[in-house]
């Protein structure tokens, strides 16, 4: 087949009805509404029951009352949940697009585990204590783990198939988490600091910490959106993408940097939170189809709404205690992961 040099991925992609754009726009508005509902619930519900008047006053003009102080303390937590959820949704979408792997996820492919291991090593051996230090070592760990998984998954004549990448990621993640446990067993002082961070939590958010990760998340999101057209072309196959004029290696490199920034910053401030990056792109794709120009904003909105909803559930089910959001997303995400495996028929990946 001879490809025209002026063809674009949109020319080769299956045509959707003309009414697809209004439906997608309407769906994006529904996603935005879901985010608003999740924000309201995050401010209103927690270990302490408060009235709606306290919610409004606690956000706008909090006084010294316990109820309004509780609401005011939930504002940075809600903001961090929005940022981390959106970042994980984007990171999962980018990783699935770049690898053409429906099972790709920062946790499943070992990226979160690599960031965790380097943070633990930094705490135990170098004495890193500040969030800024954790961010940089988390980036390094995420990048090393990504390269290691891709190198292992690319071995053999067939190259990096979805199944090989998933198996390489699962094996690498298990090995890295074992290394984390080995370090913690020999350093109980680090274990006390690390144990709550390890399960994934946004409960200790502060405005100063959020301000440190926002620049990295913004740059990662911009790079991810910039790769949207390239990922659409890669979905057609590397040879076709090259024929369309896309620089496949450059798209994968930029997209990989975007995923490392989004995942590394999220892990550094909130710990490893699984399944959001896996589940959200599949939910979004059900409405948008394969187009990443629509998939990415959907994934950001749904990721933010899902993480906040999981955090609210964790606060409500164990009053007056809390269940960390990383545990809730694992409980909710595991059945969805199994459903995806059954639907995709892993032996055909």
mmCIF file of C-alpha atoms in Angstrom, residues 15-345:
data_model
loop_
_atom_site.group_PDB
_atom_site.id
_atom_site.type_symbol
_atom_site.label_atom_id
_atom_site.label_comp_id
_atom_site.label_asym_id
_atom_site.label_seq_id
_atom_site.Cartn_x
_atom_site.Cartn_y
_atom_site.Cartn_z
ATOM 1 C CA UNK A 15 -14.391 7.698 10.582
ATOM 2 C CA UNK A 16 -16.829 8.529 13.342
ATOM 3 C CA UNK A 17 -20.226 10.077 12.734
ATOM 4 C CA UNK A 18 -20.375 13.856 12.560
ATOM 5 C CA UNK A 19 -22.318 13.845 15.825
ATOM 6 C CA UNK A 20 -19.307 12.369 17.715
ATOM 7 C CA UNK A 21 -17.817 15.774 18.540
ATOM 8 C CA UNK A 22 -20.936 17.167 20.319
ATOM 9 C CA UNK A 23 -21.270 13.878 22.243
ATOM 10 C CA UNK A 24 -17.640 14.028 23.307
ATOM 11 C CA UNK A 25 -18.008 17.668 24.360
ATOM 12 C CA UNK A 26 -21.127 16.790 26.338
ATOM 13 C CA UNK A 27 -19.320 13.853 27.951
ATOM 14 C CA UNK A 28 -16.432 16.151 28.939
ATOM 15 C CA UNK A 29 -18.933 18.511 30.565
ATOM 16 C CA UNK A 30 -20.356 15.534 32.511
ATOM 17 C CA UNK A 31 -16.820 14.635 33.637
ATOM 18 C CA UNK A 32 -16.305 18.225 34.817
ATOM 19 C CA UNK A 33 -19.567 17.980 36.757
ATOM 20 C CA UNK A 34 -18.335 14.735 38.363
ATOM 21 C CA UNK A 35 -15.182 16.565 39.469
ATOM 22 C CA UNK A 36 -17.299 19.336 41.042
ATOM 23 C CA UNK A 37 -19.424 16.770 42.909
ATOM 24 C CA UNK A 38 -16.283 14.975 44.131
ATOM 25 C CA UNK A 39 -14.812 18.289 45.356
ATOM 26 C CA UNK A 40 -17.989 19.133 47.275
ATOM 27 C CA UNK A 41 -18.067 15.656 48.860
ATOM 28 C CA UNK A 42 -14.367 15.900 49.750
ATOM 29 C CA UNK A 43 -14.997 19.184 51.570
ATOM 30 C CA UNK A 44 -18.213 18.041 53.269
ATOM 31 C CA UNK A 45 -17.474 14.462 54.372
ATOM 32 C CA UNK A 46 -14.741 13.222 56.680
ATOM 33 C CA UNK A 47 -14.054 11.754 60.078
ATOM 34 C CA UNK A 48 -15.965 14.701 61.597
ATOM 35 C CA UNK A 49 -19.559 15.392 60.552
ATOM 36 C CA UNK A 50 -20.125 19.064 59.641
ATOM 37 C CA UNK A 51 -23.112 21.047 58.385
ATOM 38 C CA UNK A 52 -23.366 22.606 54.930
ATOM 39 C CA UNK A 53 -23.150 26.114 56.408
ATOM 40 C CA UNK A 54 -19.832 25.131 58.003
ATOM 41 C CA UNK A 55 -18.629 23.849 54.618
ATOM 42 C CA UNK A 56 -19.280 27.214 52.950
ATOM 43 C CA UNK A 57 -17.877 29.253 55.825
ATOM 44 C CA UNK A 58 -14.919 26.899 56.284
ATOM 45 C CA UNK A 59 -13.851 27.451 52.659
ATOM 46 C CA UNK A 60 -14.531 31.189 52.388
ATOM 47 C CA UNK A 61 -14.029 32.629 55.885
ATOM 48 C CA UNK A 62 -13.129 29.952 58.463
ATOM 49 C CA UNK A 63 -13.402 30.961 62.112
ATOM 50 C CA UNK A 64 -12.048 29.232 65.215
ATOM 51 C CA UNK A 65 -14.813 26.623 65.471
ATOM 52 C CA UNK A 66 -13.795 22.976 65.252
ATOM 53 C CA UNK A 67 -16.185 22.230 62.383
ATOM 54 C CA UNK A 68 -14.948 25.044 60.150
ATOM 55 C CA UNK A 69 -11.326 24.298 61.023
ATOM 56 C CA UNK A 70 -11.940 20.706 59.904
ATOM 57 C CA UNK A 71 -13.349 21.936 56.592
ATOM 58 C CA UNK A 72 -10.438 24.340 56.084
ATOM 59 C CA UNK A 73 -7.985 21.469 56.627
ATOM 60 C CA UNK A 74 -9.722 19.516 53.858
ATOM 61 C CA UNK A 75 -9.068 22.199 51.218
ATOM 62 C CA UNK A 76 -5.380 21.380 50.545
ATOM 63 C CA UNK A 77 -6.212 17.674 50.751
ATOM 64 C CA UNK A 78 -8.872 18.131 48.082
ATOM 65 C CA UNK A 79 -6.540 20.174 45.892
ATOM 66 C CA UNK A 80 -3.826 17.517 46.132
ATOM 67 C CA UNK A 81 -6.340 14.784 45.314
ATOM 68 C CA UNK A 82 -7.339 16.653 42.152
ATOM 69 C CA UNK A 83 -3.735 17.085 41.042
ATOM 70 C CA UNK A 84 -2.564 13.533 41.802
ATOM 71 C CA UNK A 85 -5.685 11.916 40.305
ATOM 72 C CA UNK A 86 -5.387 13.941 37.098
ATOM 73 C CA UNK A 87 -1.652 13.218 36.885
ATOM 74 C CA UNK A 88 -2.119 9.456 37.301
ATOM 75 C CA UNK A 89 -4.944 9.424 34.741
ATOM 76 C CA UNK A 90 -2.744 11.241 32.222
ATOM 77 C CA UNK A 91 0.294 9.063 32.992
ATOM 78 C CA UNK A 92 -1.704 5.862 32.485
ATOM 79 C CA UNK A 93 -3.139 7.121 29.180
ATOM 80 C CA UNK A 94 0.298 8.098 27.898
ATOM 81 C CA UNK A 95 1.860 4.770 28.904
ATOM 82 C CA UNK A 96 -0.938 2.760 27.289
ATOM 83 C CA UNK A 97 -0.700 4.884 24.140
ATOM 84 C CA UNK A 98 3.075 4.694 23.792
ATOM 85 C CA UNK A 99 3.266 0.939 24.397
ATOM 86 C CA UNK A 100 -0.069 0.030 22.727
ATOM 87 C CA UNK A 101 -0.615 -1.956 25.896
ATOM 88 C CA UNK A 102 -4.065 -1.896 27.558
ATOM 89 C CA UNK A 103 -2.469 -3.176 30.784
ATOM 90 C CA UNK A 104 0.100 -0.372 31.055
ATOM 91 C CA UNK A 105 -0.065 1.478 34.353
ATOM 92 C CA UNK A 106 2.567 3.284 36.463
ATOM 93 C CA UNK A 107 2.171 0.699 39.236
ATOM 94 C CA UNK A 108 1.907 -2.411 37.068
ATOM 95 C CA UNK A 109 4.937 -1.485 34.925
ATOM 96 C CA UNK A 110 7.124 -0.850 37.958
ATOM 97 C CA UNK A 111 7.413 2.943 37.577
ATOM 98 C CA UNK A 112 5.870 3.661 40.984
ATOM 99 C CA UNK A 113 7.957 0.904 42.586
ATOM 100 C CA UNK A 114 11.148 2.373 41.127
ATOM 101 C CA UNK A 115 10.286 5.805 42.503
ATOM 102 C CA UNK A 116 9.473 4.246 45.900
ATOM 103 C CA UNK A 117 12.771 2.339 46.065
ATOM 104 C CA UNK A 118 14.872 5.393 45.284
ATOM 105 C CA UNK A 119 12.988 7.485 47.870
ATOM 106 C CA UNK A 120 13.582 4.798 50.512
ATOM 107 C CA UNK A 121 17.254 4.522 49.582
ATOM 108 C CA UNK A 122 17.531 8.301 49.791
ATOM 109 C CA UNK A 123 15.944 8.308 53.248
ATOM 110 C CA UNK A 124 18.006 5.399 54.597
ATOM 111 C CA UNK A 125 21.439 5.942 53.096
ATOM 112 C CA UNK A 126 21.684 9.617 52.100
ATOM 113 C CA UNK A 127 19.460 11.140 54.777
ATOM 114 C CA UNK A 128 17.035 12.888 52.418
ATOM 115 C CA UNK A 129 14.247 14.549 54.368
ATOM 116 C CA UNK A 130 12.673 17.319 52.265
ATOM 117 C CA UNK A 131 9.981 16.936 49.627
ATOM 118 C CA UNK A 132 12.177 18.580 46.998
ATOM 119 C CA UNK A 133 14.836 15.912 47.534
ATOM 120 C CA UNK A 134 12.228 13.171 47.384
ATOM 121 C CA UNK A 135 10.865 14.537 44.098
ATOM 122 C CA UNK A 136 14.203 14.377 42.319
ATOM 123 C CA UNK A 137 15.117 10.891 43.516
ATOM 124 C CA UNK A 138 11.579 9.736 42.655
ATOM 125 C CA UNK A 139 12.067 11.035 39.087
ATOM 126 C CA UNK A 140 15.358 9.155 38.865
ATOM 127 C CA UNK A 141 13.837 5.947 40.194
ATOM 128 C CA UNK A 142 10.839 6.176 37.865
ATOM 129 C CA UNK A 143 13.092 6.745 34.850
ATOM 130 C CA UNK A 144 15.425 3.852 35.715
ATOM 131 C CA UNK A 145 12.496 1.484 36.260
ATOM 132 C CA UNK A 146 10.851 2.551 32.967
ATOM 133 C CA UNK A 147 14.019 1.923 30.973
ATOM 134 C CA UNK A 148 14.614 -1.411 32.712
ATOM 135 C CA UNK A 149 11.074 -2.684 32.025
ATOM 136 C CA UNK A 150 11.172 -1.571 28.394
ATOM 137 C CA UNK A 151 14.606 -3.179 27.867
ATOM 138 C CA UNK A 152 13.455 -6.490 29.357
ATOM 139 C CA UNK A 153 10.150 -6.397 27.477
ATOM 140 C CA UNK A 154 11.908 -5.672 24.165
ATOM 141 C CA UNK A 155 14.086 -8.768 24.257
ATOM 142 C CA UNK A 156 13.437 -11.363 21.571
ATOM 143 C CA UNK A 157 12.446 -11.191 17.928
ATOM 144 C CA UNK A 158 8.918 -9.965 18.519
ATOM 145 C CA UNK A 159 10.080 -6.870 20.373
ATOM 146 C CA UNK A 160 8.032 -5.154 23.091
ATOM 147 C CA UNK A 161 4.678 -6.928 22.880
ATOM 148 C CA UNK A 162 1.928 -5.918 25.359
ATOM 149 C CA UNK A 163 2.118 -9.256 27.187
ATOM 150 C CA UNK A 164 5.931 -9.179 27.480
ATOM 151 C CA UNK A 165 5.844 -5.623 28.807
ATOM 152 C CA UNK A 166 3.176 -6.548 31.364
ATOM 153 C CA UNK A 167 5.160 -9.568 32.547
ATOM 154 C CA UNK A 168 8.419 -7.597 32.645
ATOM 155 C CA UNK A 169 6.682 -4.822 34.587
ATOM 156 C CA UNK A 170 5.127 -7.219 37.097
ATOM 157 C CA UNK A 171 8.430 -9.012 37.675
ATOM 158 C CA UNK A 172 10.376 -5.749 37.983
ATOM 159 C CA UNK A 173 7.782 -4.267 40.335
ATOM 160 C CA UNK A 174 7.935 -7.359 42.577
ATOM 161 C CA UNK A 175 11.735 -7.233 42.667
ATOM 162 C CA UNK A 176 11.803 -3.506 43.469
ATOM 163 C CA UNK A 177 9.205 -3.838 46.229
ATOM 164 C CA UNK A 178 11.223 -6.715 47.711
ATOM 165 C CA UNK A 179 14.250 -4.427 47.752
ATOM 166 C CA UNK A 180 12.143 -1.772 49.518
ATOM 167 C CA UNK A 181 11.147 -4.305 52.188
ATOM 168 C CA UNK A 182 14.744 -5.424 52.616
ATOM 169 C CA UNK A 183 15.885 -1.848 53.255
ATOM 170 C CA UNK A 184 13.045 -1.134 55.671
ATOM 171 C CA UNK A 185 13.640 -4.303 57.698
ATOM 172 C CA UNK A 186 17.180 -3.144 58.428
ATOM 173 C CA UNK A 187 16.212 0.491 59.109
ATOM 174 C CA UNK A 188 13.288 0.655 61.517
ATOM 175 C CA UNK A 189 13.738 4.425 61.908
ATOM 176 C CA UNK A 190 12.965 4.872 58.199
ATOM 177 C CA UNK A 191 10.076 2.407 58.470
ATOM 178 C CA UNK A 192 8.203 4.712 60.871
ATOM 179 C CA UNK A 193 8.363 7.546 58.329
ATOM 180 C CA UNK A 194 7.776 5.408 55.293
ATOM 181 C CA UNK A 195 4.929 3.095 56.306
ATOM 182 C CA UNK A 196 2.113 5.651 55.867
ATOM 183 C CA UNK A 197 3.626 7.091 52.682
ATOM 184 C CA UNK A 198 4.009 3.598 51.180
ATOM 185 C CA UNK A 199 0.266 2.835 51.062
ATOM 186 C CA UNK A 200 -0.533 6.090 49.265
ATOM 187 C CA UNK A 201 -2.162 8.984 51.087
ATOM 188 C CA UNK A 202 -3.171 12.594 50.478
ATOM 189 C CA UNK A 203 -4.182 13.231 54.089
ATOM 190 C CA UNK A 204 -1.049 15.183 55.035
ATOM 191 C CA UNK A 205 -1.246 17.695 52.193
ATOM 192 C CA UNK A 206 -0.046 21.259 52.681
ATOM 193 C CA UNK A 207 -0.028 24.268 50.377
ATOM 194 C CA UNK A 208 3.764 24.506 50.469
ATOM 195 C CA UNK A 209 4.180 20.863 49.407
ATOM 196 C CA UNK A 210 1.597 21.247 46.651
ATOM 197 C CA UNK A 211 3.401 24.329 45.353
ATOM 198 C CA UNK A 212 6.603 22.311 44.944
ATOM 199 C CA UNK A 213 5.094 19.611 42.704
ATOM 200 C CA UNK A 214 2.767 21.785 40.599
ATOM 201 C CA UNK A 215 5.496 22.952 38.150
ATOM 202 C CA UNK A 216 6.517 19.345 37.415
ATOM 203 C CA UNK A 217 2.905 18.247 36.955
ATOM 204 C CA UNK A 218 2.182 21.166 34.600
ATOM 205 C CA UNK A 219 5.237 20.414 32.450
ATOM 206 C CA UNK A 220 4.328 16.717 32.360
ATOM 207 C CA UNK A 221 0.741 17.493 31.348
ATOM 208 C CA UNK A 222 1.873 19.859 28.575
ATOM 209 C CA UNK A 223 4.289 17.261 27.181
ATOM 210 C CA UNK A 224 1.568 14.587 27.318
ATOM 211 C CA UNK A 225 -0.890 16.755 25.367
ATOM 212 C CA UNK A 226 1.856 17.589 22.876
ATOM 213 C CA UNK A 227 2.281 13.861 22.128
ATOM 214 C CA UNK A 228 -1.425 13.273 21.437
ATOM 215 C CA UNK A 229 -1.171 13.305 17.634
ATOM 216 C CA UNK A 230 1.950 11.156 17.700
ATOM 217 C CA UNK A 231 0.284 8.559 19.936
ATOM 218 C CA UNK A 232 -2.681 8.444 17.537
ATOM 219 C CA UNK A 233 -0.224 7.560 14.767
ATOM 220 C CA UNK A 234 1.638 4.978 16.888
ATOM 221 C CA UNK A 235 -1.686 3.253 17.531
ATOM 222 C CA UNK A 236 -1.667 2.359 13.801
ATOM 223 C CA UNK A 237 1.750 0.699 14.110
ATOM 224 C CA UNK A 238 5.305 2.019 14.083
ATOM 225 C CA UNK A 239 5.775 1.551 10.328
ATOM 226 C CA UNK A 240 2.566 3.375 9.476
ATOM 227 C CA UNK A 241 3.384 6.126 11.972
ATOM 228 C CA UNK A 242 6.782 6.587 10.344
ATOM 229 C CA UNK A 243 5.129 6.659 6.934
ATOM 230 C CA UNK A 244 2.841 9.434 8.189
ATOM 231 C CA UNK A 245 5.883 11.524 9.019
ATOM 232 C CA UNK A 246 5.880 10.941 12.763
ATOM 233 C CA UNK A 247 9.226 10.570 14.529
ATOM 234 C CA UNK A 248 8.288 7.527 16.582
ATOM 235 C CA UNK A 249 11.428 7.531 18.733
ATOM 236 C CA UNK A 250 11.003 11.219 19.581
ATOM 237 C CA UNK A 251 7.309 10.780 20.441
ATOM 238 C CA UNK A 252 8.130 7.854 22.745
ATOM 239 C CA UNK A 253 10.991 9.791 24.390
ATOM 240 C CA UNK A 254 8.885 12.902 25.051
ATOM 241 C CA UNK A 255 5.917 10.824 26.175
ATOM 242 C CA UNK A 256 8.189 8.818 28.467
ATOM 243 C CA UNK A 257 9.485 12.030 30.065
ATOM 244 C CA UNK A 258 5.889 13.182 30.541
ATOM 245 C CA UNK A 259 4.943 9.910 32.258
ATOM 246 C CA UNK A 260 8.017 10.049 34.511
ATOM 247 C CA UNK A 261 7.278 13.654 35.554
ATOM 248 C CA UNK A 262 3.597 12.965 36.257
ATOM 249 C CA UNK A 263 4.180 9.672 38.055
ATOM 250 C CA UNK A 264 7.367 10.692 39.883
ATOM 251 C CA UNK A 265 5.882 13.913 41.287
ATOM 252 C CA UNK A 266 2.712 12.088 42.350
ATOM 253 C CA UNK A 267 4.633 9.315 44.098
ATOM 254 C CA UNK A 268 6.953 11.797 45.828
ATOM 255 C CA UNK A 269 4.120 13.739 47.463
ATOM 256 C CA UNK A 270 1.396 11.089 47.920
ATOM 257 C CA UNK A 271 3.141 7.720 47.744
ATOM 258 C CA UNK A 272 2.415 4.935 45.242
ATOM 259 C CA UNK A 273 -1.326 4.883 44.430
ATOM 260 C CA UNK A 274 -2.266 1.996 42.164
ATOM 261 C CA UNK A 275 -4.973 1.236 39.612
ATOM 262 C CA UNK A 276 -5.998 4.855 38.878
ATOM 263 C CA UNK A 277 -3.646 4.984 35.910
ATOM 264 C CA UNK A 278 -4.909 1.594 34.727
ATOM 265 C CA UNK A 279 -8.664 1.983 35.139
ATOM 266 C CA UNK A 280 -9.226 5.617 34.144
ATOM 267 C CA UNK A 281 -7.980 5.395 30.517
ATOM 268 C CA UNK A 282 -10.318 2.445 29.895
ATOM 269 C CA UNK A 283 -13.273 4.353 31.331
ATOM 270 C CA UNK A 284 -12.396 7.411 29.248
ATOM 271 C CA UNK A 285 -11.835 5.410 26.063
ATOM 272 C CA UNK A 286 -15.386 4.055 26.295
ATOM 273 C CA UNK A 287 -16.580 7.611 25.584
ATOM 274 C CA UNK A 288 -13.831 9.047 23.398
ATOM 275 C CA UNK A 289 -12.605 6.165 21.285
ATOM 276 C CA UNK A 290 -8.878 6.001 20.467
ATOM 277 C CA UNK A 291 -8.302 9.740 19.829
ATOM 278 C CA UNK A 292 -5.811 10.977 22.439
ATOM 279 C CA UNK A 293 -6.814 14.599 21.872
ATOM 280 C CA UNK A 294 -10.086 13.719 23.607
ATOM 281 C CA UNK A 295 -8.816 10.846 25.731
ATOM 282 C CA UNK A 296 -6.282 12.929 27.691
ATOM 283 C CA UNK A 297 -8.688 15.602 29.045
ATOM 284 C CA UNK A 298 -11.242 12.878 29.838
ATOM 285 C CA UNK A 299 -8.585 10.864 31.709
ATOM 286 C CA UNK A 300 -7.449 13.919 33.699
ATOM 287 C CA UNK A 301 -11.008 14.740 34.793
ATOM 288 C CA UNK A 302 -12.014 11.143 35.570
ATOM 289 C CA UNK A 303 -8.742 10.482 37.406
ATOM 290 C CA UNK A 304 -9.286 13.514 39.637
ATOM 291 C CA UNK A 305 -12.908 12.554 40.345
ATOM 292 C CA UNK A 306 -12.039 8.888 41.020
ATOM 293 C CA UNK A 307 -9.198 9.632 43.430
ATOM 294 C CA UNK A 308 -11.243 12.164 45.388
ATOM 295 C CA UNK A 309 -14.203 9.764 45.552
ATOM 296 C CA UNK A 310 -11.922 6.968 46.832
ATOM 297 C CA UNK A 311 -10.468 9.318 49.453
ATOM 298 C CA UNK A 312 -13.978 10.255 50.637
ATOM 299 C CA UNK A 313 -14.917 6.569 50.903
ATOM 300 C CA UNK A 314 -11.782 5.929 52.976
ATOM 301 C CA UNK A 315 -12.724 8.723 55.372
ATOM 302 C CA UNK A 316 -16.345 7.624 55.805
ATOM 303 C CA UNK A 317 -16.162 3.819 56.133
ATOM 304 C CA UNK A 318 -13.876 3.785 59.193
ATOM 305 C CA UNK A 319 -14.987 6.804 61.232
ATOM 306 C CA UNK A 320 -13.419 8.232 63.319
ATOM 307 C CA UNK A 321 -10.315 6.625 61.764
ATOM 308 C CA UNK A 322 -9.452 6.702 58.056
ATOM 309 C CA UNK A 323 -8.483 4.172 55.399
ATOM 310 C CA UNK A 324 -5.686 5.506 53.182
ATOM 311 C CA UNK A 325 -6.721 6.270 49.608
ATOM 312 C CA UNK A 326 -4.118 3.879 48.163
ATOM 313 C CA UNK A 327 -5.853 0.961 49.916
ATOM 314 C CA UNK A 328 -9.289 2.040 48.654
ATOM 315 C CA UNK A 329 -8.134 2.358 45.035
ATOM 316 C CA UNK A 330 -6.513 -1.086 45.271
ATOM 317 C CA UNK A 331 -9.760 -2.645 46.558
ATOM 318 C CA UNK A 332 -11.828 -0.908 43.874
ATOM 319 C CA UNK A 333 -9.309 -1.375 41.073
ATOM 320 C CA UNK A 334 -8.533 -5.085 41.447
ATOM 321 C CA UNK A 335 -11.955 -6.298 40.145
ATOM 322 C CA UNK A 336 -11.731 -3.842 37.254
ATOM 323 C CA UNK A 337 -8.255 -5.116 36.414
ATOM 324 C CA UNK A 338 -9.542 -8.700 36.330
ATOM 325 C CA UNK A 339 -12.430 -7.624 34.097
ATOM 326 C CA UNK A 340 -9.981 -5.971 31.691
ATOM 327 C CA UNK A 341 -7.860 -9.119 31.589
ATOM 328 C CA UNK A 342 -10.912 -11.251 30.758
ATOM 329 C CA UNK A 343 -12.171 -8.793 28.147
ATOM 330 C CA UNK A 344 -8.818 -8.438 26.397
ATOM 331 C CA UNK A 345 -8.167 -12.194 26.408
#
